[in-house]
Coordinates of N, CA and C in Angstrom, one line a residue:
Chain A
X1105 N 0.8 -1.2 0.0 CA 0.0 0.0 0.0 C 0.9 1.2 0.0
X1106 N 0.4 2.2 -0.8 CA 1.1 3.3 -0.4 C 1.0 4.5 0.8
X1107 N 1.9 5.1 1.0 CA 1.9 5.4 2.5 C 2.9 6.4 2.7
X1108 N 2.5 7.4 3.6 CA 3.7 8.4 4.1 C 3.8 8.1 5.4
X1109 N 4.8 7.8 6.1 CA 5.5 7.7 7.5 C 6.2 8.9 8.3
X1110 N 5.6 9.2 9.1 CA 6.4 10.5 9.8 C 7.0 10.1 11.2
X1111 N 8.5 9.7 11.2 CA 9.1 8.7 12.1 C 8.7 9.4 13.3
X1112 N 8.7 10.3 13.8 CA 8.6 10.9 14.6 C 7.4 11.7 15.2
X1113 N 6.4 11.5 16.6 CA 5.1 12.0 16.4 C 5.8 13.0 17.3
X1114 N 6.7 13.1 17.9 CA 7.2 14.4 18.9 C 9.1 14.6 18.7
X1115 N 9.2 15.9 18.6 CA 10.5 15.9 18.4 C 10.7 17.4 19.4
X1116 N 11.9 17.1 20.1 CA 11.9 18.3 21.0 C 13.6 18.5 21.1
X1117 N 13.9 19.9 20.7 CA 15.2 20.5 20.7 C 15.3 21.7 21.3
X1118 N 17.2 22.1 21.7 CA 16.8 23.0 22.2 C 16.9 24.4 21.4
X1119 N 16.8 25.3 21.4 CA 17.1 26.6 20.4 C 18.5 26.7 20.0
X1120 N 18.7 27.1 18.6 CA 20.1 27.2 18.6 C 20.4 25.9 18.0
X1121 N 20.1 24.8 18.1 CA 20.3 23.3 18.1 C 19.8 23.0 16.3
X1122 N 20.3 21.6 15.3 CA 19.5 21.5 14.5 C 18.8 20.5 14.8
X1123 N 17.7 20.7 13.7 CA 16.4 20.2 13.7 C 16.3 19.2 12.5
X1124 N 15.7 18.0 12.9 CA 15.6 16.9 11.8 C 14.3 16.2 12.2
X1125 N 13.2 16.4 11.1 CA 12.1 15.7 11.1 C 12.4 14.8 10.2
X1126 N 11.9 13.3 10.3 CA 12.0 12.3 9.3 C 10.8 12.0 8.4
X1127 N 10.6 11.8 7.3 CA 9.5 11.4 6.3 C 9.9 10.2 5.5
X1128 N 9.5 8.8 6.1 CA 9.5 8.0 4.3 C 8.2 7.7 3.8
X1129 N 8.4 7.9 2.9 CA 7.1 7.1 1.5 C 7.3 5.9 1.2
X1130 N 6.1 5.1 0.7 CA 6.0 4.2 -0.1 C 5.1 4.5 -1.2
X1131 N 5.2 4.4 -2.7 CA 5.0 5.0 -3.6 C 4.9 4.2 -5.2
X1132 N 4.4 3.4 -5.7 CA 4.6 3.0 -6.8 C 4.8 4.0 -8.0
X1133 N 4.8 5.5 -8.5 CA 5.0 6.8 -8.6 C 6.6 7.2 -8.4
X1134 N 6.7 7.8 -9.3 CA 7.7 9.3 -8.7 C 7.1 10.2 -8.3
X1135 N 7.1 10.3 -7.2 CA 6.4 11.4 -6.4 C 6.6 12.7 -6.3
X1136 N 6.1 14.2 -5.9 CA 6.0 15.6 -5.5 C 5.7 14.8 -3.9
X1137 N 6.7 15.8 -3.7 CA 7.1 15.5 -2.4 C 6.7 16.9 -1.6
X1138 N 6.0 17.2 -0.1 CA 6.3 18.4 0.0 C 6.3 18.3 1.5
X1139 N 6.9 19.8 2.3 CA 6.7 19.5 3.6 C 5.7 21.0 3.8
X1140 N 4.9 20.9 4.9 CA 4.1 21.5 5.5 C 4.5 22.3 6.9
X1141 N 3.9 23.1 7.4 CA 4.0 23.8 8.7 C 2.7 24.4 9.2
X1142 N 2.5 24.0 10.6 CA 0.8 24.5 10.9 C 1.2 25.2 12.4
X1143 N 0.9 26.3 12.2 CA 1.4 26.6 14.0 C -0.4 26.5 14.8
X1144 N -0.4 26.6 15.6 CA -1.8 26.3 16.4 C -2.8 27.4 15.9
X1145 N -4.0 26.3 15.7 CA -4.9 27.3 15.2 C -5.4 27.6 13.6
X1146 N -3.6 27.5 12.9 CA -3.8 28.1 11.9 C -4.0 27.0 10.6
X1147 N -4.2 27.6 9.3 CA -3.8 26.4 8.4 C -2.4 26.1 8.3
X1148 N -2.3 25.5 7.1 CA -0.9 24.3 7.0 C -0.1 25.4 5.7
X1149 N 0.9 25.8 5.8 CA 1.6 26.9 5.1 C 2.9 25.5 4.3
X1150 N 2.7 25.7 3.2 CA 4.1 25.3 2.6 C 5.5 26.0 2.6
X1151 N 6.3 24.8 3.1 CA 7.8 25.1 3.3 C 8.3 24.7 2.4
X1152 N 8.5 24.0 1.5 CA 9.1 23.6 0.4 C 8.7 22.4 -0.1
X1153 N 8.8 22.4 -1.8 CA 8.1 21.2 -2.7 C 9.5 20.4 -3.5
X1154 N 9.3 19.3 -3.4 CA 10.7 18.5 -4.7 C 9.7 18.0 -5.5
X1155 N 10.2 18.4 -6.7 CA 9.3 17.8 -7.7 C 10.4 17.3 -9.0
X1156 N 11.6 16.8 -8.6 CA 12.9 15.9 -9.5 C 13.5 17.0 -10.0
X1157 N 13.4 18.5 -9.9 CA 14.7 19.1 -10.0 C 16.1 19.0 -9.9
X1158 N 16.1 19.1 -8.5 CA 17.1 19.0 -7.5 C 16.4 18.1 -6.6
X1159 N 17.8 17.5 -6.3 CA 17.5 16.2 -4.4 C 17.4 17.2 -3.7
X1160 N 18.1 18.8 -3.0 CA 17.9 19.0 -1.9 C 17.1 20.3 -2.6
X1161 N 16.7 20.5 -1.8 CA 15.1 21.7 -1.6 C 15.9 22.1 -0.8
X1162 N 15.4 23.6 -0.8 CA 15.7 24.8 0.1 C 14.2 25.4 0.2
X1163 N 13.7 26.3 1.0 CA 12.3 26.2 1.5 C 13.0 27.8 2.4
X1164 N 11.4 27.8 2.9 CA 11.5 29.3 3.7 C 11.4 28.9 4.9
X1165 N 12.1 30.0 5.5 CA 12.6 30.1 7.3 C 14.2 29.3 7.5
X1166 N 14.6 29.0 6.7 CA 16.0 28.2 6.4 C 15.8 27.2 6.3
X1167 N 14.6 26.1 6.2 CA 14.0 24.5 6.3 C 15.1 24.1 4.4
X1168 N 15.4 23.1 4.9 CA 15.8 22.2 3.8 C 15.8 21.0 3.8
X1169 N 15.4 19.7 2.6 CA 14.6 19.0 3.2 C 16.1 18.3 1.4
X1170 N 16.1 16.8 1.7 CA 17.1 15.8 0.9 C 15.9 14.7 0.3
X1171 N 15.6 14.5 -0.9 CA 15.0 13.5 -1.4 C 16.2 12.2 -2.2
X1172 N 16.1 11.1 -0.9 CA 17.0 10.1 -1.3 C 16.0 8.6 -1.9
X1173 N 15.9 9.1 -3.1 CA 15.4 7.7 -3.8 C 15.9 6.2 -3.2
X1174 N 17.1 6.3 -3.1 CA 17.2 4.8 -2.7 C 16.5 4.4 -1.0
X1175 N 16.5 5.4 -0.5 CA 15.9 4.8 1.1 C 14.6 5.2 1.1
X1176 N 13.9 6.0 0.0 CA 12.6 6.6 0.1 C 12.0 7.5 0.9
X1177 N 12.6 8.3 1.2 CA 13.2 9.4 2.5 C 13.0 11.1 2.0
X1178 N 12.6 11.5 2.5 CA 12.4 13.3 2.3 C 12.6 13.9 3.9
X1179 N 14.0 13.4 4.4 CA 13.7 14.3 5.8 C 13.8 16.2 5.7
X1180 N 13.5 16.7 6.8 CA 13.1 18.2 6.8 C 14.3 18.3 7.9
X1181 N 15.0 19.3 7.4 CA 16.5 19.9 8.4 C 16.4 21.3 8.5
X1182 N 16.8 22.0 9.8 CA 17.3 23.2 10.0 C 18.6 23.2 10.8
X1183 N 19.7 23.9 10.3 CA 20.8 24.2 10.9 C 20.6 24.4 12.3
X1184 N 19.7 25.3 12.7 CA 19.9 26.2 14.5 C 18.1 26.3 14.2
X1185 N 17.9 25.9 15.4 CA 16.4 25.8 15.3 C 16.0 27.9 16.0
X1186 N 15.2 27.9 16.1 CA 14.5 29.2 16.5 C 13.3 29.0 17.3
X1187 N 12.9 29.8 18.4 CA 11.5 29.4 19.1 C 10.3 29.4 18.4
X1188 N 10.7 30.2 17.0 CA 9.0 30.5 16.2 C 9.1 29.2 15.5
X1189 N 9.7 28.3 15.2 CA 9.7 27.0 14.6 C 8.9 25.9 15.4
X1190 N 8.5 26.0 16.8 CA 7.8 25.0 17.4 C 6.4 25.6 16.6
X1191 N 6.0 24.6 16.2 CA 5.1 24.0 15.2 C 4.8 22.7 15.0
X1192 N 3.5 22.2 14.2 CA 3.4 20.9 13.6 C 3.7 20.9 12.3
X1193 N 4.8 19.8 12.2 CA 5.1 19.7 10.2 C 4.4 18.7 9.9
X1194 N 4.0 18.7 8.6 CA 3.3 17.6 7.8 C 4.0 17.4 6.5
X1195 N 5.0 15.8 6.4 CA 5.0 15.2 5.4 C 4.1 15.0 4.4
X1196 N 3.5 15.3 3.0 CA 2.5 15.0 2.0 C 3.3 14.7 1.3
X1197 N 2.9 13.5 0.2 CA 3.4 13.3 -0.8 C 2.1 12.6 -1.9
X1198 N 2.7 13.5 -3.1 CA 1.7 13.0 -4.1 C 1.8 11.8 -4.6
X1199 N 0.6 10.2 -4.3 CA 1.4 9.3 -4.5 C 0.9 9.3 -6.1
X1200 N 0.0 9.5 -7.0 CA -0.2 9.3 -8.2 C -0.9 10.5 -9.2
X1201 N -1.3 10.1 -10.4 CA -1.4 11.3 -11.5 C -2.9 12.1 -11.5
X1202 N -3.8 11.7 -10.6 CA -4.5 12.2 -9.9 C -4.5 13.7 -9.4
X1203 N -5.3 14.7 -9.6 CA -5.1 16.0 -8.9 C -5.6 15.6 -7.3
X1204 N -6.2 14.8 -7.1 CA -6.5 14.6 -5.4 C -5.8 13.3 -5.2
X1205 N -4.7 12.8 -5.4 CA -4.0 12.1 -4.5 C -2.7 12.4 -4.0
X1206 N -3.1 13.3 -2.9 CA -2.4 13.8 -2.2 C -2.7 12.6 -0.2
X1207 N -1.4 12.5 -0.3 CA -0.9 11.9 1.1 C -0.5 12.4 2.1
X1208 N -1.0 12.7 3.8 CA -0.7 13.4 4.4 C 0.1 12.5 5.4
X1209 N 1.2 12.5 5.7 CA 1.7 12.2 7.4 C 0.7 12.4 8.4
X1210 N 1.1 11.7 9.6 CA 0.5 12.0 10.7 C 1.4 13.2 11.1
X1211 N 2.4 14.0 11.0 CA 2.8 14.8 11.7 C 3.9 14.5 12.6
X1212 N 4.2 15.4 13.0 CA 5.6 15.7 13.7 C 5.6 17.4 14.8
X1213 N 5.1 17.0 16.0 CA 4.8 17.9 16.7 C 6.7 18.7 17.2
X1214 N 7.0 19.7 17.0 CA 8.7 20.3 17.1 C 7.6 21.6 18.2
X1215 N 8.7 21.0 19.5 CA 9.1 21.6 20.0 C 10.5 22.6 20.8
X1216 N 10.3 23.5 20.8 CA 12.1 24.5 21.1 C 12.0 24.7 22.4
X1217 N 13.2 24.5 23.0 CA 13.1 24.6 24.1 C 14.3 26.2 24.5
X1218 N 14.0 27.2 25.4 CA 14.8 28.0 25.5 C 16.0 27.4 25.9
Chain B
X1273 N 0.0 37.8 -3.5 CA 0.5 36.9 -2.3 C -0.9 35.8 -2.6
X1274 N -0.8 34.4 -2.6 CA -1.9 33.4 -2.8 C -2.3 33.6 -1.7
X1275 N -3.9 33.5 -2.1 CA -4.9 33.8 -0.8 C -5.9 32.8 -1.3
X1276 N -6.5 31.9 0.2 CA -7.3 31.2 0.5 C -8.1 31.5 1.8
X1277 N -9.3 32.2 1.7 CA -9.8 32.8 2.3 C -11.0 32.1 3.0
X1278 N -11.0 31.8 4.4 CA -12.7 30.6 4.7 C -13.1 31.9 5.6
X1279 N -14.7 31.8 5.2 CA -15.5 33.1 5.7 C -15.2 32.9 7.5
X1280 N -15.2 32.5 8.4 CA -15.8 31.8 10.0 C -14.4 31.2 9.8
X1281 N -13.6 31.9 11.1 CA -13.0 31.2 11.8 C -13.4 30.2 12.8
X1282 N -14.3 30.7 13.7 CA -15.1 30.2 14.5 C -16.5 30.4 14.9
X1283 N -17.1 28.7 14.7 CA -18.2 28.6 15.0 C -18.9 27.9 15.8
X1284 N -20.0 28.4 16.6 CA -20.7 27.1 17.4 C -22.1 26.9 16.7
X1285 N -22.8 25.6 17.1 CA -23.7 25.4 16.0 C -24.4 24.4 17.0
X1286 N -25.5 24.4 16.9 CA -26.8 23.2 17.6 C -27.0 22.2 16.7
X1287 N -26.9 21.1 17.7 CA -27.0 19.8 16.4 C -28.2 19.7 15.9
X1288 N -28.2 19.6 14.6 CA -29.9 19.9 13.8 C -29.5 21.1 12.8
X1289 N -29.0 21.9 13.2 CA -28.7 22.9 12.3 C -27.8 22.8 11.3
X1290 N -28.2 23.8 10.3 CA -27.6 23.2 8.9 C -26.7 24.4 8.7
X1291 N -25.2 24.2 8.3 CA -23.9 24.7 8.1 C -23.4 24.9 7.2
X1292 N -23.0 26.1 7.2 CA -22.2 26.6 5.7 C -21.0 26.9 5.8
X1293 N -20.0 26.3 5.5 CA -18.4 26.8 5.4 C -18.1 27.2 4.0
X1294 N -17.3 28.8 4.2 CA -17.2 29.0 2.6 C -16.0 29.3 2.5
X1295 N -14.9 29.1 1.1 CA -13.7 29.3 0.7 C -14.1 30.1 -0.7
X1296 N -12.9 31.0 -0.3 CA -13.0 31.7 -1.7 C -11.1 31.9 -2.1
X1297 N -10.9 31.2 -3.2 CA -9.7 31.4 -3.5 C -9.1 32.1 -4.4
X1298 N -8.1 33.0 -4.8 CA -7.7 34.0 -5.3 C -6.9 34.0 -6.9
X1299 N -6.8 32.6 -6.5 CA -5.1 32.2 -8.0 C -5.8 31.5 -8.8
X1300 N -7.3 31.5 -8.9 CA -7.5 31.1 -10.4 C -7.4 29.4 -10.8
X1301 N -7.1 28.8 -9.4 CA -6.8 27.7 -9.4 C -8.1 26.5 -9.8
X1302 N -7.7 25.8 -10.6 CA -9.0 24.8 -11.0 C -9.3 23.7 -9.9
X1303 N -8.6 23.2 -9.0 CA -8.6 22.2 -7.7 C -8.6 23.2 -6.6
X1304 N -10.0 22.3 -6.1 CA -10.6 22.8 -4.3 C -10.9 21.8 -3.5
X1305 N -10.5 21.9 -2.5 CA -10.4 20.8 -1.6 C -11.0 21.2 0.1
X1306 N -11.9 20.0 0.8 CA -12.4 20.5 1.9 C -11.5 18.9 2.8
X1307 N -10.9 19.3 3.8 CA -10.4 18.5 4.5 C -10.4 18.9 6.1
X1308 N -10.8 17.9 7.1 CA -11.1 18.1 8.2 C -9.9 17.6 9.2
X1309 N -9.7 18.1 9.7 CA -8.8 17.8 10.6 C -8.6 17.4 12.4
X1310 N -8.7 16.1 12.7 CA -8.7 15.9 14.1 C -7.4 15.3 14.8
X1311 N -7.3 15.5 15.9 CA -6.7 15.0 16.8 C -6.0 13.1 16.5
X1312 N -5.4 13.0 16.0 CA -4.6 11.7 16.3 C -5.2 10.7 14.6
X1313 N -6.2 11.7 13.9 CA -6.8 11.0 12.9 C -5.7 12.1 11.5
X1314 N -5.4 13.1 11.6 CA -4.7 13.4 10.7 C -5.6 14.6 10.0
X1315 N -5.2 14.7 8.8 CA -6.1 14.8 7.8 C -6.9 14.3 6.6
X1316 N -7.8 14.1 6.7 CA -9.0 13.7 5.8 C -9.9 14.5 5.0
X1317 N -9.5 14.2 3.4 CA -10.1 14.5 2.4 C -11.7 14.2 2.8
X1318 N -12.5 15.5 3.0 CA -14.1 15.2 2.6 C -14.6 15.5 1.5
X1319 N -14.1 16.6 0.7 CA -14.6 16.5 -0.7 C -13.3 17.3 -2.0
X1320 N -13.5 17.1 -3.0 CA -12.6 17.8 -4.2 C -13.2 18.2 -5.2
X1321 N -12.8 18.9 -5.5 CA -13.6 20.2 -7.0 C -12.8 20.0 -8.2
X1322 N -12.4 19.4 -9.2 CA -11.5 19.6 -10.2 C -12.4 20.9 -11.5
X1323 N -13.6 21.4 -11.2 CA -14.2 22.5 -11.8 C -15.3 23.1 -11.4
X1324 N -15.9 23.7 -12.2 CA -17.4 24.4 -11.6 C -18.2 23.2 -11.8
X1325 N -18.8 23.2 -10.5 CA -20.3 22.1 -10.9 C -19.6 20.4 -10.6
X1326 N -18.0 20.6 -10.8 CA -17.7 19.1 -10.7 C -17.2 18.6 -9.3
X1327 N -17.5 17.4 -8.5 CA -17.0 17.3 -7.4 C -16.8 15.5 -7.7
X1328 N -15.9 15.6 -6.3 CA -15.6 14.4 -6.2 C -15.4 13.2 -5.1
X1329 N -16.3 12.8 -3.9 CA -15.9 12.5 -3.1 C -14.6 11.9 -2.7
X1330 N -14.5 12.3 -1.4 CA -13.3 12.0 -0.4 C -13.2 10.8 0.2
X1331 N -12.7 10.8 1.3 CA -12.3 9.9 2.5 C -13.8 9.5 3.1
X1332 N -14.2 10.8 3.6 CA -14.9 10.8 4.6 C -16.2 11.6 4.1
X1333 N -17.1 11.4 2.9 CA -18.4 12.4 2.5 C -19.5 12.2 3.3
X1334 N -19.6 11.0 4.1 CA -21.0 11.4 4.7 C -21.2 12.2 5.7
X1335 N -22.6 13.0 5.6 CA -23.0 13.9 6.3 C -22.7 15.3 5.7
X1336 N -22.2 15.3 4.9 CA -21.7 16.5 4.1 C -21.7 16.7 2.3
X1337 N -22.0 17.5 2.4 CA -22.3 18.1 0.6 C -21.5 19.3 0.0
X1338 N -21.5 19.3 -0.9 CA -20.4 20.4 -1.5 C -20.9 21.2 -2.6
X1339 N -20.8 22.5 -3.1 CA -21.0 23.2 -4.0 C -19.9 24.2 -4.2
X1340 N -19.8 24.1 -5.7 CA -18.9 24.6 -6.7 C -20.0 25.5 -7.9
X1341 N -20.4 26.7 -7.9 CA -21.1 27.5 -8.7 C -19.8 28.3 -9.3
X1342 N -19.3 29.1 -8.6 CA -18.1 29.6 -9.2 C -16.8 29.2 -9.1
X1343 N -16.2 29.3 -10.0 CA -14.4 28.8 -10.0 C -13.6 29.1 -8.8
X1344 N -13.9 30.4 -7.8 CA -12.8 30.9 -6.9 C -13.9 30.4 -5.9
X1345 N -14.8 30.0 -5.9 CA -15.9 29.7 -4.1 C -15.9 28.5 -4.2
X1346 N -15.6 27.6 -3.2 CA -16.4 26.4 -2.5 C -16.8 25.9 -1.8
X1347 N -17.7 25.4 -1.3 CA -18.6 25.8 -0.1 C -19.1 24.8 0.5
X1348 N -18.8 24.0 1.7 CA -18.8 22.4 2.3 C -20.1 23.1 3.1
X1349 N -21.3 22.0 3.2 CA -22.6 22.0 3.5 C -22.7 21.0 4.4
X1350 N -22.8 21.0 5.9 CA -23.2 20.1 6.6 C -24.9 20.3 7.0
X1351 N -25.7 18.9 6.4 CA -27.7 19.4 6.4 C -27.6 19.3 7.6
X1352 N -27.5 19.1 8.4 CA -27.5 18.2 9.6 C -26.8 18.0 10.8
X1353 N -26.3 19.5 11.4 CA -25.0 19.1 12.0 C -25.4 18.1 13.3
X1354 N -24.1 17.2 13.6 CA -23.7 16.5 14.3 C -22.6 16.8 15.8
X1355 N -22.9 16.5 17.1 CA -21.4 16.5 17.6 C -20.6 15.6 17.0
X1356 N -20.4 14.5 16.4 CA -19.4 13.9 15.5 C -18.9 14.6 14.6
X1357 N -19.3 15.6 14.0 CA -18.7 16.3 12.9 C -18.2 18.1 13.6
X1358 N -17.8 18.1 15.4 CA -16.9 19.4 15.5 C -15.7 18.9 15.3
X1359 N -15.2 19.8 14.4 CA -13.3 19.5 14.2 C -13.0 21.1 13.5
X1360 N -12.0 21.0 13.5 CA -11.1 22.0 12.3 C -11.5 21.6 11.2
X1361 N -11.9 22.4 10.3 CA -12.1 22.2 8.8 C -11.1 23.1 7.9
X1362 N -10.7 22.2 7.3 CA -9.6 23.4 6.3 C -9.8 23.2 4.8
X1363 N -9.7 24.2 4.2 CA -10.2 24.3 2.5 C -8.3 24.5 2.0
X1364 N -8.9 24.1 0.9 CA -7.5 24.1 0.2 C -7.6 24.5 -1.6
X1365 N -6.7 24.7 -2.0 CA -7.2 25.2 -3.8 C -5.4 24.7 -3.8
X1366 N -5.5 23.9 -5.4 CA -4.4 24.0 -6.4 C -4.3 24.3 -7.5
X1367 N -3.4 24.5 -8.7 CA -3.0 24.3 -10.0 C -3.4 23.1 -10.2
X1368 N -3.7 22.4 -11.6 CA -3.7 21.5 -12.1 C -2.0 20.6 -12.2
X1369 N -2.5 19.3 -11.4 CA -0.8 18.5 -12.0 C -0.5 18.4 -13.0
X1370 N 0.8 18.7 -13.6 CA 1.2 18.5 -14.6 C 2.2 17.5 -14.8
X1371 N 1.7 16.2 -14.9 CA 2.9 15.0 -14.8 C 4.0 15.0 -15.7
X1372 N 3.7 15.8 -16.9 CA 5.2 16.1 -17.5 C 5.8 16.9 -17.3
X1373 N 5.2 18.1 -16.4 CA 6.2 19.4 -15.6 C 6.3 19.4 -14.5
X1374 N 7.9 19.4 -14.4 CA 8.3 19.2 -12.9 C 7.9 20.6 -11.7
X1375 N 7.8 21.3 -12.8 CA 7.6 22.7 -12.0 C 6.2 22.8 -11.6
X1376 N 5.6 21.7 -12.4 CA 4.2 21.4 -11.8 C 3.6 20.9 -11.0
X1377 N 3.9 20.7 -9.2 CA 3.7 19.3 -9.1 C 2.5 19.3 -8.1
X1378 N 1.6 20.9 -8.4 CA 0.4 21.0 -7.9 C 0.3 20.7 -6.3
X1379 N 0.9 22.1 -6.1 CA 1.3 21.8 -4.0 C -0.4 22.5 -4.1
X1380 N -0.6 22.1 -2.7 CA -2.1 22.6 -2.2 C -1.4 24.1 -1.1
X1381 N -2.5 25.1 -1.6 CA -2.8 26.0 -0.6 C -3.8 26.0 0.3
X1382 N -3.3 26.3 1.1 CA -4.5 26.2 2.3 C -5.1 27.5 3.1
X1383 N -6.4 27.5 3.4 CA -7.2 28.7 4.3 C -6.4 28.6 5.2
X1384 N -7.0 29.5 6.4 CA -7.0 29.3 8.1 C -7.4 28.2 8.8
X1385 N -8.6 27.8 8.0 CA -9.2 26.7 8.6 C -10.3 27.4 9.1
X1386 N -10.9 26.6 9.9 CA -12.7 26.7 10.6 C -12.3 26.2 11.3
X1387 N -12.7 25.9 13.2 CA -13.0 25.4 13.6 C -14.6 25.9 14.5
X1388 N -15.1 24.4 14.2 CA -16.6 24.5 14.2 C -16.7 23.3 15.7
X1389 N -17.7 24.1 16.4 CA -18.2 23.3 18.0 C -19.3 23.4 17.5
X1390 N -19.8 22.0 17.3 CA -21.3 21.3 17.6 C -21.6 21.3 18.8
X1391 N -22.9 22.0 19.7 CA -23.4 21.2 20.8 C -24.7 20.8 20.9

């Protein structure tokens, strides 16, 4: 079946520190890959999309995220985390040619710690 | 700046009563999307628009209806609200995928969301 995995349901760092959320897929597809951000309350804001340009994506707020075909992997990285980054991310990935098959992770709750 | 706009941030509602959540989106986009959002369930597609007039069920359509008159409004209809159905609701609009363009690969925008209390 296909599937997005978000290794992590809580991730907690301290400021200053880098940040690594994990995503694998399962996908019969080459997939659009993308990562998400939802701070409380709000909707889900896109941080960056791979769509087979480039392996690494660069995204806003300094988020950059590695698409490794052989492990099936899209993790989300930040050098030095920041307080305004405690947020929920969401792994999606497009598994097929479909305009609505779109796959959501369960999420990845990041929290910063001062 | 892409704008996806849901009328109600917040609503409370008596079960029995019939609900209107509206999106209106700004980029001209041909894909609209109504997806609900809970606690430990994720998110779940309840309905999709690929045009005016066209829909497509989701995950989760029962209890809910949809309407598509114009290209930038879409508008999730609960006849009947339920306490089963208080969550976050979030609307979303895309570009059409383009599987032969990479630069296409039709990311969703998303409202604020709703969050709607049934009691």
């Amino acid at each position: 079946a296909q599937s997005v995995t978000q290794l992590d349901s809580h991730v907690s760092v301290s400021e200053g520190t880098p940040v690594l959320l994990r995503c694998n897929y399962s996908s019969s597809y080459s997939p659009s890959l993308f990562w998400y951000v939802q701070h409380p309350n709000k909707g889900l804001q896109l941080l960056l999309k791979y769509t087979s340009a480039a392996t690494l994506v660069k995204g806003i707020n300094g988020f950059e995220a590695e698409f490794k075909k052989s492990e099936t992997s899209f993790h989300l990285t930040k050098p030095s985390a920041h307080m305004s980054d405690a947020a929920e991310y969401f792994c999606v990935v497009r598994m097929g040619y479909n305009n609505n098959d779109m796959r959501f992770g369960a999420g990845t709750r990041l929290t910063v710690k001062p | 700046d892409v704008k996806v706009t849901q009328s109600s941030r917040y609503l409370v509602k008596r079960t029995g009563e019939k609900v209107f959540l509206e999106c209106v989106q700004d980029m001209d986009h041909e894909n609209m999307f109504w997806y609900r959002q809970d606690p430990g369930l994720g998110l779940r597609l309840i309905y999709f628009s690929y045009d005016v007039k066209m829909k497509e069920k989701g995950d989760i359509p029962e209890g809910y209806s949809v309407s598509r008159e114009k290209k930038e409004r879409f508008s999730l209809i609960l006849e009947s609200a339920s306490t089963s159905q208080t969550s976050m609701y979030l609307c979303a609009s895309s570009p059409i995928y383009d599987v032969w363009g990479p630069d296409r690969p039709g990311e969703l925008f998303f409202g604020e969301g709703s969050r709607l209390t049934v009691l």
